[in-house]
PDB file of C-alpha atoms in Angstrom:
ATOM      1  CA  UNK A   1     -37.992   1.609 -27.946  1.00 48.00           C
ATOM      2  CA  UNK A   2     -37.505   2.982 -24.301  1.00 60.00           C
ATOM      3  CA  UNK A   3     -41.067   3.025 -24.182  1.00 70.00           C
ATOM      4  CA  UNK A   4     -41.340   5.308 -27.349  1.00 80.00           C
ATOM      5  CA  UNK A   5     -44.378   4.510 -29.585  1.00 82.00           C
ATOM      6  CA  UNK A   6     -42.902   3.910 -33.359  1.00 85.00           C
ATOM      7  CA  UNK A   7     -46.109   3.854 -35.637  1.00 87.00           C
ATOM      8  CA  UNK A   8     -45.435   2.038 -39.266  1.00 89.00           C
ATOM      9  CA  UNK A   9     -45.545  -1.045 -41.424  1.00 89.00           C
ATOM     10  CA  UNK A  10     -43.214  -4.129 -41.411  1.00 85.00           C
ATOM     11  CA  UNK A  11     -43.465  -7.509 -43.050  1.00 78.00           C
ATOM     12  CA  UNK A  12     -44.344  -9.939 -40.111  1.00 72.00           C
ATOM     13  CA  UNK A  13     -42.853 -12.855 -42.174  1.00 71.00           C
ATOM     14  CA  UNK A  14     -39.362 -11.246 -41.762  1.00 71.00           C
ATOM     15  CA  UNK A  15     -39.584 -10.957 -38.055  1.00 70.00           C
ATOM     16  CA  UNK A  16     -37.860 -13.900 -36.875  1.00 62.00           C
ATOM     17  CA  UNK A  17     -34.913 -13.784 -39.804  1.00 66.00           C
ATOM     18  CA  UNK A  18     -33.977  -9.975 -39.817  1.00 66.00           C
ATOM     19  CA  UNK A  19     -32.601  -8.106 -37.280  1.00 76.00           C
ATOM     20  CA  UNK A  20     -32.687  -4.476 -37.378  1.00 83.00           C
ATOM     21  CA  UNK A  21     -36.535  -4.425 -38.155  1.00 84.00           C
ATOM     22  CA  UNK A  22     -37.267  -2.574 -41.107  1.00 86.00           C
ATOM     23  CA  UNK A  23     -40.147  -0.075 -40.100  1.00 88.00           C
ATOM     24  CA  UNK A  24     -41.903   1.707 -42.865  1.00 89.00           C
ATOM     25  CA  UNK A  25     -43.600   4.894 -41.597  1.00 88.00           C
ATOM     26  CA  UNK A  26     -46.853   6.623 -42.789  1.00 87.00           C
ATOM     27  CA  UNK A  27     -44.975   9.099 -44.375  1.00 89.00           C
ATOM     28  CA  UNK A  28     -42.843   6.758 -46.511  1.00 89.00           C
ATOM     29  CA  UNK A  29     -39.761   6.298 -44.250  1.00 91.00           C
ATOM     30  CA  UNK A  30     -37.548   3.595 -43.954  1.00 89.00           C
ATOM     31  CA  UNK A  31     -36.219   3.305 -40.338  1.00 89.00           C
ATOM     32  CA  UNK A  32     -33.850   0.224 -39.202  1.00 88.00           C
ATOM     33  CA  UNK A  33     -34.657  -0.426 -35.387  1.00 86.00           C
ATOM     34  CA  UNK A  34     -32.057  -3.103 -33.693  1.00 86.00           C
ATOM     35  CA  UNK A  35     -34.136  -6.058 -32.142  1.00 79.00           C
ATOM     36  CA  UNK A  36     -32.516  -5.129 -29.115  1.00 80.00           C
ATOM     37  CA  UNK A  37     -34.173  -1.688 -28.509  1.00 83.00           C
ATOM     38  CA  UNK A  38     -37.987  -3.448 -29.253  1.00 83.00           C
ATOM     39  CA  UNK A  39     -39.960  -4.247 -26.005  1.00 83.00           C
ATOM     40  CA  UNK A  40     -43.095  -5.270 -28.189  1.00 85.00           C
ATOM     41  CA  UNK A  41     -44.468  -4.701 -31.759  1.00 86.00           C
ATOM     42  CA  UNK A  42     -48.161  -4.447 -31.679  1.00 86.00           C
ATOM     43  CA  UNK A  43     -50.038  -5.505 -34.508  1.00 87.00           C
ATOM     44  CA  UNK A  44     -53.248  -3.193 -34.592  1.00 87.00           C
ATOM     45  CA  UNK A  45     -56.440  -2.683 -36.927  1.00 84.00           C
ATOM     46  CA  UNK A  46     -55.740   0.686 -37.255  1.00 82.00           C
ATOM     47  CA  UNK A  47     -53.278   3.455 -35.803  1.00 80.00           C
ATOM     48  CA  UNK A  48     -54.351   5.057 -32.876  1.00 73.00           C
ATOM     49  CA  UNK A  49     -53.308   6.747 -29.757  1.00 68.00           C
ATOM     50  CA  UNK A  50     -54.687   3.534 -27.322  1.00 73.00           C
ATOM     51  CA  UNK A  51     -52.848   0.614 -29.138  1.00 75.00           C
ATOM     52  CA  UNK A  52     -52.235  -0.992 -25.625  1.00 75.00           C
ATOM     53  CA  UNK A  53     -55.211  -3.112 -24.453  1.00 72.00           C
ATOM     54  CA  UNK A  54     -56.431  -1.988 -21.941  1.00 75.00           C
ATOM     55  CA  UNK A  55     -56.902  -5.093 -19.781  1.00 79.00           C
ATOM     56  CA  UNK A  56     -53.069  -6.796 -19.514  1.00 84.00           C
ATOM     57  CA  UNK A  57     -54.946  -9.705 -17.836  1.00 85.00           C
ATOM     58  CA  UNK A  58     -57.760 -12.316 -18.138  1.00 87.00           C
ATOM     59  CA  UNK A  59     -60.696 -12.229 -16.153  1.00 85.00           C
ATOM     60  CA  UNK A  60     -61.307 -15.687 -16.394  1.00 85.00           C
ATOM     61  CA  UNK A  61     -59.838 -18.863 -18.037  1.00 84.00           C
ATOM     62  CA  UNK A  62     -59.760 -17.971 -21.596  1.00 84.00           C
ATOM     63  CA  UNK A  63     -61.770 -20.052 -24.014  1.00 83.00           C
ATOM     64  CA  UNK A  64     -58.937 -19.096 -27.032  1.00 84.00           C
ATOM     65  CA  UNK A  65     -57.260 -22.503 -28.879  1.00 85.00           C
ATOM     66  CA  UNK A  66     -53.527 -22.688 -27.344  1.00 87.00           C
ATOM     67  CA  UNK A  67     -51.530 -21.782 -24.313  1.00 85.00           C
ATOM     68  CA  UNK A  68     -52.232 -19.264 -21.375  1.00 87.00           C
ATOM     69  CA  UNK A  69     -49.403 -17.437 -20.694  1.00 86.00           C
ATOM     70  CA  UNK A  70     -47.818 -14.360 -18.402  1.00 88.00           C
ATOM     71  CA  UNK A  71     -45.100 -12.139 -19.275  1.00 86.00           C
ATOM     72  CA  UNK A  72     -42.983 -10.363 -17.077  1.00 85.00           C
ATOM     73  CA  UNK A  73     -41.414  -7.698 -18.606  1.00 82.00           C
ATOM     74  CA  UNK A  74     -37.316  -6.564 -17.175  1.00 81.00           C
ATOM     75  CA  UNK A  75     -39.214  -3.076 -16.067  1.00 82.00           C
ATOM     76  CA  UNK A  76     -42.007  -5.330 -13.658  1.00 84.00           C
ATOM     77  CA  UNK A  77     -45.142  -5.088 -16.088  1.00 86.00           C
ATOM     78  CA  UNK A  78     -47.047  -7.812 -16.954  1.00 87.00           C
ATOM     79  CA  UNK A  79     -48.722  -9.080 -19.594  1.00 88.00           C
ATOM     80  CA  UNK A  80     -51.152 -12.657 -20.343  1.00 90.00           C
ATOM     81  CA  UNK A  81     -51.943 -13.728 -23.807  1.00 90.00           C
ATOM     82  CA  UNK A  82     -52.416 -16.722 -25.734  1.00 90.00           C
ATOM     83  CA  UNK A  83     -49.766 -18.515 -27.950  1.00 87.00           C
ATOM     84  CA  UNK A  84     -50.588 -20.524 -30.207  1.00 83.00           C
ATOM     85  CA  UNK A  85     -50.011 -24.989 -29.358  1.00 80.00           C
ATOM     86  CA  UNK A  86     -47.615 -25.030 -32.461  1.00 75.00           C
ATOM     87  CA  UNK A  87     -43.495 -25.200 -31.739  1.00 66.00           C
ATOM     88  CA  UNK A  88     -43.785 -23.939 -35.384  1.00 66.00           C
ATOM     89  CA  UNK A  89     -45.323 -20.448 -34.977  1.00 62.00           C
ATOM     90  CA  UNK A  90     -42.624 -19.964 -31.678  1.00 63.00           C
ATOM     91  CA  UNK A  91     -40.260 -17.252 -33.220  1.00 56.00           C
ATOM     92  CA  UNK A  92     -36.518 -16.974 -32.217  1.00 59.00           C
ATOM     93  CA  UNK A  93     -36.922 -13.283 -31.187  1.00 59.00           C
ATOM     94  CA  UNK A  94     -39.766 -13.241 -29.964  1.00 73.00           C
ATOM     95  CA  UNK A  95     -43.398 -14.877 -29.090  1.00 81.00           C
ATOM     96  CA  UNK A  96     -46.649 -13.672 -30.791  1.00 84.00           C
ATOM     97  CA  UNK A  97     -49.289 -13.539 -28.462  1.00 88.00           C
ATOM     98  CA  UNK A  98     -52.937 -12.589 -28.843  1.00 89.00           C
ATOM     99  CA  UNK A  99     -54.112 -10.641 -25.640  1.00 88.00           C
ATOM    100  CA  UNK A 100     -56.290 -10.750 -23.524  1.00 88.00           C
ATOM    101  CA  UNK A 101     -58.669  -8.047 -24.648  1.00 83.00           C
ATOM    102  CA  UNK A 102     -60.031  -8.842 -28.154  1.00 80.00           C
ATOM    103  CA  UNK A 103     -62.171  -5.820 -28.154  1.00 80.00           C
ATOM    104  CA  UNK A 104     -59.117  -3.335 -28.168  1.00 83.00           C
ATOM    105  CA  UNK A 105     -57.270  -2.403 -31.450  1.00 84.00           C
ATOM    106  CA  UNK A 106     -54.798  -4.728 -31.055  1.00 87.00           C
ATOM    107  CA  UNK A 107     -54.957  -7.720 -32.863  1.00 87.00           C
ATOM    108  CA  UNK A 108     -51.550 -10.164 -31.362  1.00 87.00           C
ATOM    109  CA  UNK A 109     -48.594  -8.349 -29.764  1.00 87.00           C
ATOM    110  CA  UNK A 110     -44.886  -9.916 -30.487  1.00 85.00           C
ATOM    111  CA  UNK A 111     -43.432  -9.877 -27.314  1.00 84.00           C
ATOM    112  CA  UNK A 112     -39.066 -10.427 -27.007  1.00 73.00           C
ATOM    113  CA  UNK A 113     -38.670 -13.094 -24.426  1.00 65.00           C
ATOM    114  CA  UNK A 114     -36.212 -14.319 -22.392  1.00 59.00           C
ATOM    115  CA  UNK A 115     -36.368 -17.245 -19.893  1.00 52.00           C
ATOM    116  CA  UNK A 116     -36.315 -16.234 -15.989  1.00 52.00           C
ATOM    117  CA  UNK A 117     -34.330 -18.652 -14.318  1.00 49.00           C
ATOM    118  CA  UNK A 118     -37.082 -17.695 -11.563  1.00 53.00           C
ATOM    119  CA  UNK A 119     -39.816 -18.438 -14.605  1.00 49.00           C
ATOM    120  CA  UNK A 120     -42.152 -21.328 -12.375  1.00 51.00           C
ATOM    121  CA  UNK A 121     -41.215 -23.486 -15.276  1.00 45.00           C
ATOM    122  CA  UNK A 122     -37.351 -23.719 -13.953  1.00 38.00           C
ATOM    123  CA  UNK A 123     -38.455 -24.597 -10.048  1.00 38.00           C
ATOM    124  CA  UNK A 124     -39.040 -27.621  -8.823  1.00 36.00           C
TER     125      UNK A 124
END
């Protein structure tokens, strides 16, 4: 949300049927986010100030099962992770990716994706 950290609980099996995200917080608040206003929710071991991994990119080819890919944000940033090879797991809203530094908190980010008609997949 405008680059706004929102720290709670949601039920990942509702992400791709409910839009506004119901966010519980660690005080016991309900919020309703629109799906609109998310960039990214980050699903992390524990809550911390550094959620964001700190590498955005592989150093090398990575040796994870599925597809490499790169996301470019509307505000320039970028971001590589691996998505699962299963047309099952691809949500409407979004794509859950697992990034590229397994180390960090993070454990797979669900990114909102749109395709660039300047995406190397649409040139030819």
């Amino acid at each position: 949300m405008d680059k706004q950290a929102l720290r709670g609980y949601l039920s990942p099996t509702r992400l791709g049927q409910a839009d506004p995200i119901d966010v519980l917080s660690p005080d016991g608040e309900h919020e309703q986010i629109p799906l609109a206003k998310v960039r990214a929710v980050y699903f992390v071991r524990e809550f911390s100030d550094d959620f964001e991994p700190e590498r955005k990119a592989f150093l090398s080819r990575p040796k994870l099962d599925g597809l490499w890919v790169r996301l470019r944000f509307t505000d320039g940033d970028t971001l590589e992770g691996v998505v699962p090879n299963d047309l099952l797991s691809l949500l409407d809203n979004g794509l859950q990716i697992t990034p590229p530094d397994l180390n960090s908190t993070t454990d797979r980010i669900l990114c909102r994706v749109a395709l660039s008609p300047k995406s190397p997949c649409s040139e030819s």
